[in-house]
PDB file of N, CA and C in Angstrom:
ATOM      1  N   LYS A 860      25.799 -37.199  35.257  1.00 41.00           N
ATOM      2  CA  LYS A 860      26.678 -36.196  35.857  1.00 41.00           C
ATOM      3  C   LYS A 860      26.315 -36.044  37.333  1.00 41.00           C
ATOM      4  N   LEU A 861      27.279 -36.129  38.190  1.00 40.00           N
ATOM      5  CA  LEU A 861      27.053 -36.032  39.625  1.00 40.00           C
ATOM      6  C   LEU A 861      26.914 -34.576  40.044  1.00 40.00           C
ATOM      7  N   ARG A 862      25.846 -34.273  40.774  1.00 45.00           N
ATOM      8  CA  ARG A 862      25.589 -32.917  41.258  1.00 45.00           C
ATOM      9  C   ARG A 862      25.962 -32.823  42.723  1.00 45.00           C
ATOM     10  N   PHE A 863      27.239 -32.719  43.027  1.00 45.00           N
ATOM     11  CA  PHE A 863      27.701 -32.592  44.407  1.00 45.00           C
ATOM     12  C   PHE A 863      27.179 -33.717  45.292  1.00 45.00           C
ATOM     13  N   GLY A 864      27.035 -34.933  44.731  1.00 49.00           N
ATOM     14  CA  GLY A 864      26.613 -36.080  45.509  1.00 49.00           C
ATOM     15  C   GLY A 864      25.118 -36.171  45.747  1.00 49.00           C
ATOM     16  N   PHE A 865      24.298 -35.332  45.125  1.00 57.00           N
ATOM     17  CA  PHE A 865      22.860 -35.334  45.358  1.00 57.00           C
ATOM     18  C   PHE A 865      22.090 -36.180  44.338  1.00 57.00           C
ATOM     19  N   ASP A 866      22.771 -36.803  43.374  1.00 61.00           N
ATOM     20  CA  ASP A 866      22.069 -37.554  42.333  1.00 61.00           C
ATOM     21  C   ASP A 866      21.187 -38.665  42.874  1.00 61.00           C
ATOM     22  N   ASN A 867      21.620 -39.372  43.869  1.00 66.00           N
ATOM     23  CA  ASN A 867      20.861 -40.502  44.383  1.00 66.00           C
ATOM     24  C   ASN A 867      20.071 -40.170  45.638  1.00 66.00           C
ATOM     25  N   PHE A 868      20.007 -38.929  46.001  1.00 65.00           N
ATOM     26  CA  PHE A 868      19.286 -38.508  47.204  1.00 65.00           C
ATOM     27  C   PHE A 868      17.814 -38.311  46.869  1.00 65.00           C
ATOM     28  N   ASP A 869      16.932 -38.840  47.681  1.00 67.00           N
ATOM     29  CA  ASP A 869      15.490 -38.712  47.464  1.00 67.00           C
ATOM     30  C   ASP A 869      14.953 -37.518  48.262  1.00 67.00           C
ATOM     31  N   PHE A 870      14.858 -36.356  47.608  1.00 64.00           N
ATOM     32  CA  PHE A 870      14.371 -35.149  48.272  1.00 64.00           C
ATOM     33  C   PHE A 870      12.916 -35.291  48.702  1.00 64.00           C
ATOM     34  N   GLY A 871      12.168 -36.149  48.013  1.00 65.00           N
ATOM     35  CA  GLY A 871      10.756 -36.341  48.326  1.00 65.00           C
ATOM     36  C   GLY A 871      10.511 -36.918  49.702  1.00 65.00           C
ATOM     37  N   LEU A 872      11.496 -37.632  50.270  1.00 66.00           N
ATOM     38  CA  LEU A 872      11.335 -38.173  51.617  1.00 66.00           C
ATOM     39  C   LEU A 872      11.235 -37.062  52.655  1.00 66.00           C
ATOM     40  N   TYR A 873      11.824 -35.909  52.369  1.00 66.00           N
ATOM     41  CA  TYR A 873      11.883 -34.812  53.335  1.00 66.00           C
ATOM     42  C   TYR A 873      11.052 -33.598  52.928  1.00 66.00           C
ATOM     43  N   ASN A 874      10.587 -33.574  51.709  1.00 63.00           N
ATOM     44  CA  ASN A 874       9.799 -32.440  51.221  1.00 63.00           C
ATOM     45  C   ASN A 874       8.511 -32.961  50.606  1.00 63.00           C
ATOM     46  N   ARG A 875       7.446 -32.934  51.363  1.00 69.00           N
ATOM     47  CA  ARG A 875       6.148 -33.406  50.871  1.00 69.00           C
ATOM     48  C   ARG A 875       5.314 -32.251  50.309  1.00 69.00           C
ATOM     49  N   SER A 876       5.873 -31.068  50.279  1.00 71.00           N
ATOM     50  CA  SER A 876       5.157 -29.902  49.757  1.00 71.00           C
ATOM     51  C   SER A 876       5.204 -29.916  48.230  1.00 71.00           C
ATOM     52  N   PRO A 877       4.397 -29.076  47.579  1.00 70.00           N
ATOM     53  CA  PRO A 877       4.456 -28.995  46.116  1.00 70.00           C
ATOM     54  C   PRO A 877       5.629 -28.151  45.620  1.00 70.00           C
ATOM     55  N   PHE A 878       6.426 -27.604  46.535  1.00 76.00           N
ATOM     56  CA  PHE A 878       7.497 -26.692  46.158  1.00 76.00           C
ATOM     57  C   PHE A 878       8.834 -27.397  46.047  1.00 76.00           C
ATOM     58  N   ALA A 879       9.706 -26.815  45.251  1.00 74.00           N
ATOM     59  CA  ALA A 879      11.079 -27.313  45.139  1.00 74.00           C
ATOM     60  C   ALA A 879      11.908 -26.714  46.260  1.00 74.00           C
ATOM     61  N   GLY A 880      12.946 -27.421  46.633  1.00 75.00           N
ATOM     62  CA  GLY A 880      13.847 -26.919  47.653  1.00 75.00           C
ATOM     63  C   GLY A 880      15.153 -26.457  47.033  1.00 75.00           C
ATOM     64  N   LEU A 881      15.960 -25.813  47.831  1.00 78.00           N
ATOM     65  CA  LEU A 881      17.293 -25.386  47.421  1.00 78.00           C
ATOM     66  C   LEU A 881      18.309 -26.330  48.053  1.00 78.00           C
ATOM     67  N   GLU A 882      19.281 -26.734  47.274  1.00 74.00           N
ATOM     68  CA  GLU A 882      20.312 -27.606  47.826  1.00 74.00           C
ATOM     69  C   GLU A 882      21.122 -26.841  48.852  1.00 74.00           C
ATOM     70  N   ASN A 883      21.376 -27.478  49.966  1.00 74.00           N
ATOM     71  CA  ASN A 883      22.094 -26.855  51.078  1.00 74.00           C
ATOM     72  C   ASN A 883      23.570 -27.193  51.014  1.00 74.00           C
ATOM     73  N   LEU A 884      24.352 -26.306  50.500  1.00 69.00           N
ATOM     74  CA  LEU A 884      25.797 -26.461  50.543  1.00 69.00           C
ATOM     75  C   LEU A 884      26.261 -25.556  51.668  1.00 69.00           C
ATOM     76  N   LEU A 885      26.807 -26.117  52.700  1.00 62.00           N
ATOM     77  CA  LEU A 885      27.033 -25.396  53.950  1.00 62.00           C
ATOM     78  C   LEU A 885      27.628 -23.998  53.832  1.00 62.00           C
ATOM     79  N   PRO A 886      28.638 -23.757  53.013  1.00 73.00           N
ATOM     80  CA  PRO A 886      29.170 -22.391  52.993  1.00 73.00           C
ATOM     81  C   PRO A 886      28.146 -21.354  52.510  1.00 73.00           C
ATOM     82  N   ASP A 887      27.147 -21.809  51.748  1.00 72.00           N
ATOM     83  CA  ASP A 887      26.185 -20.878  51.162  1.00 72.00           C
ATOM     84  C   ASP A 887      24.779 -21.017  51.729  1.00 72.00           C
ATOM     85  N   SER A 888      24.569 -21.881  52.695  1.00 78.00           N
ATOM     86  CA  SER A 888      23.220 -22.154  53.170  1.00 78.00           C
ATOM     87  C   SER A 888      22.574 -20.952  53.860  1.00 78.00           C
ATOM     88  N   TYR A 889      23.372 -19.991  54.298  1.00 83.00           N
ATOM     89  CA  TYR A 889      22.830 -18.804  54.978  1.00 83.00           C
ATOM     90  C   TYR A 889      21.856 -18.027  54.092  1.00 83.00           C
ATOM     91  N   ILE A 890      22.012 -18.098  52.785  1.00 87.00           N
ATOM     92  CA  ILE A 890      21.200 -17.300  51.867  1.00 87.00           C
ATOM     93  C   ILE A 890      19.896 -18.001  51.468  1.00 87.00           C
ATOM     94  N   ASN A 891      19.795 -19.308  51.701  1.00 87.00           N
ATOM     95  CA  ASN A 891      18.612 -20.055  51.260  1.00 87.00           C
ATOM     96  C   ASN A 891      17.318 -19.528  51.851  1.00 87.00           C
ATOM     97  N   GLY A 892      17.335 -19.150  53.118  1.00 88.00           N
ATOM     98  CA  GLY A 892      16.130 -18.613  53.751  1.00 88.00           C
ATOM     99  C   GLY A 892      15.674 -17.312  53.103  1.00 88.00           C
ATOM    100  N   ILE A 893      16.603 -16.471  52.737  1.00 91.00           N
ATOM    101  CA  ILE A 893      16.263 -15.201  52.081  1.00 91.00           C
ATOM    102  C   ILE A 893      15.716 -15.452  50.679  1.00 91.00           C
ATOM    103  N   ILE A 894      16.332 -16.392  49.955  1.00 92.00           N
ATOM    104  CA  ILE A 894      15.835 -16.742  48.615  1.00 92.00           C
ATOM    105  C   ILE A 894      14.401 -17.252  48.719  1.00 92.00           C
ATOM    106  N   GLN A 895      14.149 -18.158  49.667  1.00 90.00           N
ATOM    107  CA  GLN A 895      12.795 -18.702  49.831  1.00 90.00           C
ATOM    108  C   GLN A 895      11.804 -17.616  50.256  1.00 90.00           C
ATOM    109  N   LEU A 896      12.236 -16.713  51.130  1.00 94.00           N
ATOM    110  CA  LEU A 896      11.370 -15.608  51.561  1.00 94.00           C
ATOM    111  C   LEU A 896      10.943 -14.769  50.359  1.00 94.00           C
ATOM    112  N   PHE A 897      11.898 -14.335  49.557  1.00 96.00           N
ATOM    113  CA  PHE A 897      11.576 -13.518  48.382  1.00 96.00           C
ATOM    114  C   PHE A 897      10.711 -14.287  47.383  1.00 96.00           C
ATOM    115  N   TYR A 898      10.971 -15.580  47.231  1.00 94.00           N
ATOM    116  CA  TYR A 898      10.184 -16.395  46.294  1.00 94.00           C
ATOM    117  C   TYR A 898       8.715 -16.452  46.716  1.00 94.00           C
ATOM    118  N   HIS A 899       8.460 -16.484  48.014  1.00 93.00           N
ATOM    119  CA  HIS A 899       7.093 -16.629  48.499  1.00 93.00           C
ATOM    120  C   HIS A 899       6.391 -15.299  48.768  1.00 93.00           C
ATOM    121  N   LEU A 900       6.996 -14.198  48.359  1.00 97.00           N
ATOM    122  CA  LEU A 900       6.335 -12.887  48.396  1.00 97.00           C
ATOM    123  C   LEU A 900       5.971 -12.530  46.955  1.00 97.00           C
ATOM    124  N   PRO A 901       4.701 -12.759  46.550  1.00 97.00           N
ATOM    125  CA  PRO A 901       4.325 -12.616  45.142  1.00 97.00           C
ATOM    126  C   PRO A 901       4.742 -11.308  44.465  1.00 97.00           C
ATOM    127  N   PRO A 902       4.606 -10.131  45.090  1.00 97.00           N
ATOM    128  CA  PRO A 902       5.022  -8.911  44.379  1.00 97.00           C
ATOM    129  C   PRO A 902       6.526  -8.910  44.050  1.00 97.00           C
ATOM    130  N   ILE A 903       7.335  -9.401  44.991  1.00 97.00           N
ATOM    131  CA  ILE A 903       8.784  -9.444  44.750  1.00 97.00           C
ATOM    132  C   ILE A 903       9.109 -10.507  43.714  1.00 97.00           C
ATOM    133  N   ARG A 904       8.532 -11.715  43.889  1.00 96.00           N
ATOM    134  CA  ARG A 904       8.787 -12.804  42.940  1.00 96.00           C
ATOM    135  C   ARG A 904       8.386 -12.389  41.520  1.00 96.00           C
ATOM    136  N   ASP A 905       7.209 -11.816  41.372  1.00 97.00           N
ATOM    137  CA  ASP A 905       6.728 -11.446  40.035  1.00 97.00           C
ATOM    138  C   ASP A 905       7.605 -10.382  39.397  1.00 97.00           C
ATOM    139  N   ALA A 906       8.018  -9.385  40.186  1.00 97.00           N
ATOM    140  CA  ALA A 906       8.886  -8.326  39.647  1.00 97.00           C
ATOM    141  C   ALA A 906      10.227  -8.901  39.201  1.00 97.00           C
ATOM    142  N   LEU A 907      10.794  -9.797  40.003  1.00 97.00           N
ATOM    143  CA  LEU A 907      12.096 -10.369  39.658  1.00 97.00           C
ATOM    144  C   LEU A 907      11.981 -11.349  38.492  1.00 97.00           C
ATOM    145  N   LEU A 908      10.867 -12.039  38.359  1.00 97.00           N
ATOM    146  CA  LEU A 908      10.669 -12.928  37.206  1.00 97.00           C
ATOM    147  C   LEU A 908      10.556 -12.131  35.905  1.00 97.00           C
ATOM    148  N   ARG A 909      10.017 -10.924  35.983  1.00 96.00           N
ATOM    149  CA  ARG A 909       9.873 -10.083  34.777  1.00 96.00           C
ATOM    150  C   ARG A 909      11.153  -9.336  34.426  1.00 96.00           C
ATOM    151  N   HIS A 910      12.053  -9.183  35.386  1.00 96.00           N
ATOM    152  CA  HIS A 910      13.259  -8.390  35.167  1.00 96.00           C
ATOM    153  C   HIS A 910      14.286  -9.156  34.332  1.00 96.00           C
ATOM    154  N   VAL A 911      14.687  -8.570  33.229  1.00 88.00           N
ATOM    155  CA  VAL A 911      15.801  -9.097  32.434  1.00 88.00           C
ATOM    156  C   VAL A 911      16.498  -7.894  31.821  1.00 88.00           C
ATOM    157  N   CYS A 912      17.710  -7.611  32.294  1.00 92.00           N
ATOM    158  CA  CYS A 912      18.433  -6.467  31.746  1.00 92.00           C
ATOM    159  C   CYS A 912      19.656  -6.920  30.950  1.00 92.00           C
ATOM    160  N   GLY A 913      20.101  -8.150  31.184  1.00 82.00           N
ATOM    161  CA  GLY A 913      21.240  -8.669  30.442  1.00 82.00           C
ATOM    162  C   GLY A 913      22.594  -8.224  30.951  1.00 82.00           C
ATOM    163  N   ARG A 914      22.608  -7.420  32.023  1.00 89.00           N
ATOM    164  CA  ARG A 914      23.876  -6.965  32.586  1.00 89.00           C
ATOM    165  C   ARG A 914      24.541  -8.124  33.324  1.00 89.00           C
ATOM    166  N   THR A 915      25.784  -8.374  33.078  1.00 87.00           N
ATOM    167  CA  THR A 915      26.512  -9.459  33.731  1.00 87.00           C
ATOM    168  C   THR A 915      26.533  -9.245  35.239  1.00 87.00           C
ATOM    169  N   GLY A 916      26.158 -10.279  35.973  1.00 87.00           N
ATOM    170  CA  GLY A 916      26.192 -10.204  37.427  1.00 87.00           C
ATOM    171  C   GLY A 916      25.015  -9.496  38.064  1.00 87.00           C
ATOM    172  N   CYS A 917      23.971  -9.201  37.298  1.00 93.00           N
ATOM    173  CA  CYS A 917      22.799  -8.507  37.853  1.00 93.00           C
ATOM    174  C   CYS A 917      22.072  -9.443  38.829  1.00 93.00           C
ATOM    175  N   LEU A 918      21.985  -9.039  40.090  1.00 94.00           N
ATOM    176  CA  LEU A 918      21.334  -9.883  41.093  1.00 94.00           C
ATOM    177  C   LEU A 918      19.842 -10.049  40.812  1.00 94.00           C
ATOM    178  N   ALA A 919      19.199  -9.020  40.298  1.00 95.00           N
ATOM    179  CA  ALA A 919      17.775  -9.131  39.979  1.00 95.00           C
ATOM    180  C   ALA A 919      17.560 -10.176  38.873  1.00 95.00           C
ATOM    181  N   CYS A 920      18.414 -10.160  37.846  1.00 95.00           N
ATOM    182  CA  CYS A 920      18.322 -11.181  36.793  1.00 95.00           C
ATOM    183  C   CYS A 920      18.551 -12.573  37.370  1.00 95.00           C
ATOM    184  N   GLU A 921      19.561 -12.709  38.211  1.00 93.00           N
ATOM    185  CA  GLU A 921      19.873 -14.019  38.789  1.00 93.00           C
ATOM    186  C   GLU A 921      18.753 -14.511  39.697  1.00 93.00           C
ATOM    187  N   PHE A 922      18.133 -13.602  40.463  1.00 95.00           N
ATOM    188  CA  PHE A 922      16.956 -13.981  41.254  1.00 95.00           C
ATOM    189  C   PHE A 922      15.860 -14.489  40.316  1.00 95.00           C
ATOM    190  N   GLY A 923      15.613 -13.770  39.239  1.00 95.00           N
ATOM    191  CA  GLY A 923      14.577 -14.168  38.290  1.00 95.00           C
ATOM    192  C   GLY A 923      14.845 -15.534  37.690  1.00 95.00           C
ATOM    193  N   PHE A 924      16.091 -15.793  37.292  1.00 93.00           N
ATOM    194  CA  PHE A 924      16.443 -17.093  36.724  1.00 93.00           C
ATOM    195  C   PHE A 924      16.257 -18.192  37.771  1.00 93.00           C
ATOM    196  N   LEU A 925      16.664 -17.922  39.006  1.00 93.00           N
ATOM    197  CA  LEU A 925      16.536 -18.892  40.076  1.00 93.00           C
ATOM    198  C   LEU A 925      15.057 -19.168  40.388  1.00 93.00           C
ATOM    199  N   PHE A 926      14.235 -18.121  40.418  1.00 94.00           N
ATOM    200  CA  PHE A 926      12.803 -18.305  40.667  1.00 94.00           C
ATOM    201  C   PHE A 926      12.155 -19.093  39.536  1.00 94.00           C
ATOM    202  N   ASP A 927      12.589 -18.860  38.307  1.00 93.00           N
ATOM    203  CA  ASP A 927      12.073 -19.641  37.177  1.00 93.00           C
ATOM    204  C   ASP A 927      12.442 -21.118  37.334  1.00 93.00           C
ATOM    205  N   MET A 928      13.664 -21.396  37.778  1.00 90.00           N
ATOM    206  CA  MET A 928      14.072 -22.786  38.002  1.00 90.00           C
ATOM    207  C   MET A 928      13.231 -23.412  39.118  1.00 90.00           C
ATOM    208  N   LEU A 929      12.956 -22.655  40.184  1.00 89.00           N
ATOM    209  CA  LEU A 929      12.108 -23.174  41.261  1.00 89.00           C
ATOM    210  C   LEU A 929      10.709 -23.491  40.738  1.00 89.00           C
ATOM    211  N   ASP A 930      10.172 -22.625  39.879  1.00 90.00           N
ATOM    212  CA  ASP A 930       8.857 -22.879  39.276  1.00 90.00           C
ATOM    213  C   ASP A 930       8.882 -24.132  38.408  1.00 90.00           C
ATOM    214  N   GLN A 931       9.900 -24.265  37.567  1.00 88.00           N
ATOM    215  CA  GLN A 931       9.997 -25.416  36.670  1.00 88.00           C
ATOM    216  C   GLN A 931      10.195 -26.718  37.443  1.00 88.00           C
ATOM    217  N   ALA A 932      10.935 -26.660  38.538  1.00 84.00           N
ATOM    218  CA  ALA A 932      11.215 -27.864  39.324  1.00 84.00           C
ATOM    219  C   ALA A 932       9.952 -28.434  39.967  1.00 84.00           C
ATOM    220  N   ARG A 933       8.933 -27.605  40.118  1.00 79.00           N
ATOM    221  CA  ARG A 933       7.676 -28.091  40.712  1.00 79.00           C
ATOM    222  C   ARG A 933       7.034 -29.173  39.865  1.00 79.00           C
ATOM    223  N   SER A 934       7.346 -29.218  38.560  1.00 80.00           N
ATOM    224  CA  SER A 934       6.759 -30.232  37.683  1.00 80.00           C
ATOM    225  C   SER A 934       7.573 -31.529  37.657  1.00 80.00           C
ATOM    226  N   LEU A 935       8.718 -31.548  38.327  1.00 74.00           N
ATOM    227  CA  LEU A 935       9.550 -32.745  38.379  1.00 74.00           C
ATOM    228  C   LEU A 935       8.989 -33.733  39.403  1.00 74.00           C
ATOM    229  N   PRO A 936       9.372 -34.991  39.301  1.00 71.00           N
ATOM    230  CA  PRO A 936       8.980 -35.932  40.359  1.00 71.00           C
ATOM    231  C   PRO A 936       9.500 -35.430  41.708  1.00 71.00           C
ATOM    232  N   ARG A 937       8.734 -35.671  42.751  1.00 66.00           N
ATOM    233  CA  ARG A 937       9.082 -35.147  44.077  1.00 66.00           C
ATOM    234  C   ARG A 937      10.506 -35.529  44.481  1.00 66.00           C
ATOM    235  N   LYS A 938      10.948 -36.700  44.069  1.00 69.00           N
ATOM    236  CA  LYS A 938      12.287 -37.178  44.400  1.00 69.00           C
ATOM    237  C   LYS A 938      13.378 -36.224  43.897  1.00 69.00           C
ATOM    238  N   SER A 939      13.089 -35.502  42.807  1.00 69.00           N
ATOM    239  CA  SER A 939      14.093 -34.659  42.138  1.00 69.00           C
ATOM    240  C   SER A 939      13.877 -33.169  42.323  1.00 69.00           C
ATOM    241  N   ARG A 940      12.933 -32.756  43.149  1.00 73.00           N
ATOM    242  CA  ARG A 940      12.604 -31.323  43.285  1.00 73.00           C
ATOM    243  C   ARG A 940      13.641 -30.585  44.108  1.00 73.00           C
ATOM    244  N   SER A 941      14.712 -30.241  43.444  1.00 75.00           N
ATOM    245  CA  SER A 941      15.786 -29.521  44.104  1.00 75.00           C
ATOM    246  C   SER A 941      16.459 -28.609  43.091  1.00 75.00           C
ATOM    247  N   VAL A 942      16.866 -27.438  43.539  1.00 82.00           N
ATOM    248  CA  VAL A 942      17.485 -26.449  42.656  1.00 82.00           C
ATOM    249  C   VAL A 942      18.796 -25.990  43.289  1.00 82.00           C
ATOM    250  N   GLN A 943      19.793 -25.789  42.461  1.00 81.00           N
ATOM    251  CA  GLN A 943      21.062 -25.233  42.920  1.00 81.00           C
ATOM    252  C   GLN A 943      21.078 -23.730  42.648  1.00 81.00           C
ATOM    253  N   ALA A 944      21.544 -22.972  43.598  1.00 87.00           N
ATOM    254  CA  ALA A 944      21.605 -21.515  43.468  1.00 87.00           C
ATOM    255  C   ALA A 944      23.007 -21.058  43.064  1.00 87.00           C
ATOM    256  N   THR A 945      23.754 -21.898  42.375  1.00 84.00           N
ATOM    257  CA  THR A 945      25.161 -21.645  42.073  1.00 84.00           C
ATOM    258  C   THR A 945      25.391 -20.326  41.352  1.00 84.00           C
ATOM    259  N   ASN A 946      24.666 -20.049  40.278  1.00 86.00           N
ATOM    260  CA  ASN A 946      24.883 -18.810  39.520  1.00 86.00           C
ATOM    261  C   ASN A 946      24.515 -17.583  40.346  1.00 86.00           C
ATOM    262  N   PHE A 947      23.411 -17.670  41.086  1.00 89.00           N
ATOM    263  CA  PHE A 947      23.021 -16.552  41.948  1.00 89.00           C
ATOM    264  C   PHE A 947      24.102 -16.275  42.983  1.00 89.00           C
ATOM    265  N   LEU A 948      24.604 -17.338  43.615  1.00 88.00           N
ATOM    266  CA  LEU A 948      25.632 -17.166  44.645  1.00 88.00           C
ATOM    267  C   LEU A 948      26.920 -16.593  44.049  1.00 88.00           C
ATOM    268  N   GLY A 949      27.248 -16.986  42.823  1.00 88.00           N
ATOM    269  CA  GLY A 949      28.421 -16.408  42.158  1.00 88.00           C
ATOM    270  C   GLY A 949      28.263 -14.918  41.924  1.00 88.00           C
ATOM    271  N   ALA A 950      27.053 -14.508  41.494  1.00 90.00           N
ATOM    272  CA  ALA A 950      26.795 -13.079  41.282  1.00 90.00           C
ATOM    273  C   ALA A 950      26.804 -12.322  42.615  1.00 90.00           C
ATOM    274  N   LEU A 951      26.288 -12.937  43.649  1.00 90.00           N
ATOM    275  CA  LEU A 951      26.270 -12.306  44.966  1.00 90.00           C
ATOM    276  C   LEU A 951      27.683 -12.057  45.487  1.00 90.00           C
ATOM    277  N   ARG A 952      28.568 -12.986  45.223  1.00 88.00           N
ATOM    278  CA  ARG A 952      29.954 -12.827  45.675  1.00 88.00           C
ATOM    279  C   ARG A 952      30.670 -11.664  44.969  1.00 88.00           C
ATOM    280  N   LEU A 953      30.193 -11.271  43.801  1.00 88.00           N
ATOM    281  CA  LEU A 953      30.814 -10.167  43.072  1.00 88.00           C
ATOM    282  C   LEU A 953      30.403  -8.802  43.605  1.00 88.00           C
ATOM    283  N   GLU A 954      29.328  -8.798  44.419  1.00 84.00           N
ATOM    284  CA  GLU A 954      28.852  -7.522  44.977  1.00 84.00           C
ATOM    285  C   GLU A 954      29.807  -7.066  46.077  1.00 84.00           C
ATOM    286  N   PRO A 955      30.043  -5.754  46.143  1.00 80.00           N
ATOM    287  CA  PRO A 955      30.942  -5.244  47.201  1.00 80.00           C
ATOM    288  C   PRO A 955      30.337  -5.354  48.590  1.00 80.00           C
TER     289      PRO A 955
END
């Protein structure tokens, strides 16, 4: 399954860190820096990883799911360490 043309892209050539990156889709790339900032602040990351309320469109839940995906992606080969923030961005668009 093609992921917006990123299937054959080697993320490891540009990311030598142990962390996963977020795919940059231009209309939504403005939020990637904020997502990464919150992910790298342990008190915020830990609180959002523990939060699960089950409410549809809950941004805290979506942050938690996204942070969990970033954590899981760290175990992938460096070539594949990339995460899409699609569900989070969909929930963000529902906010007034």
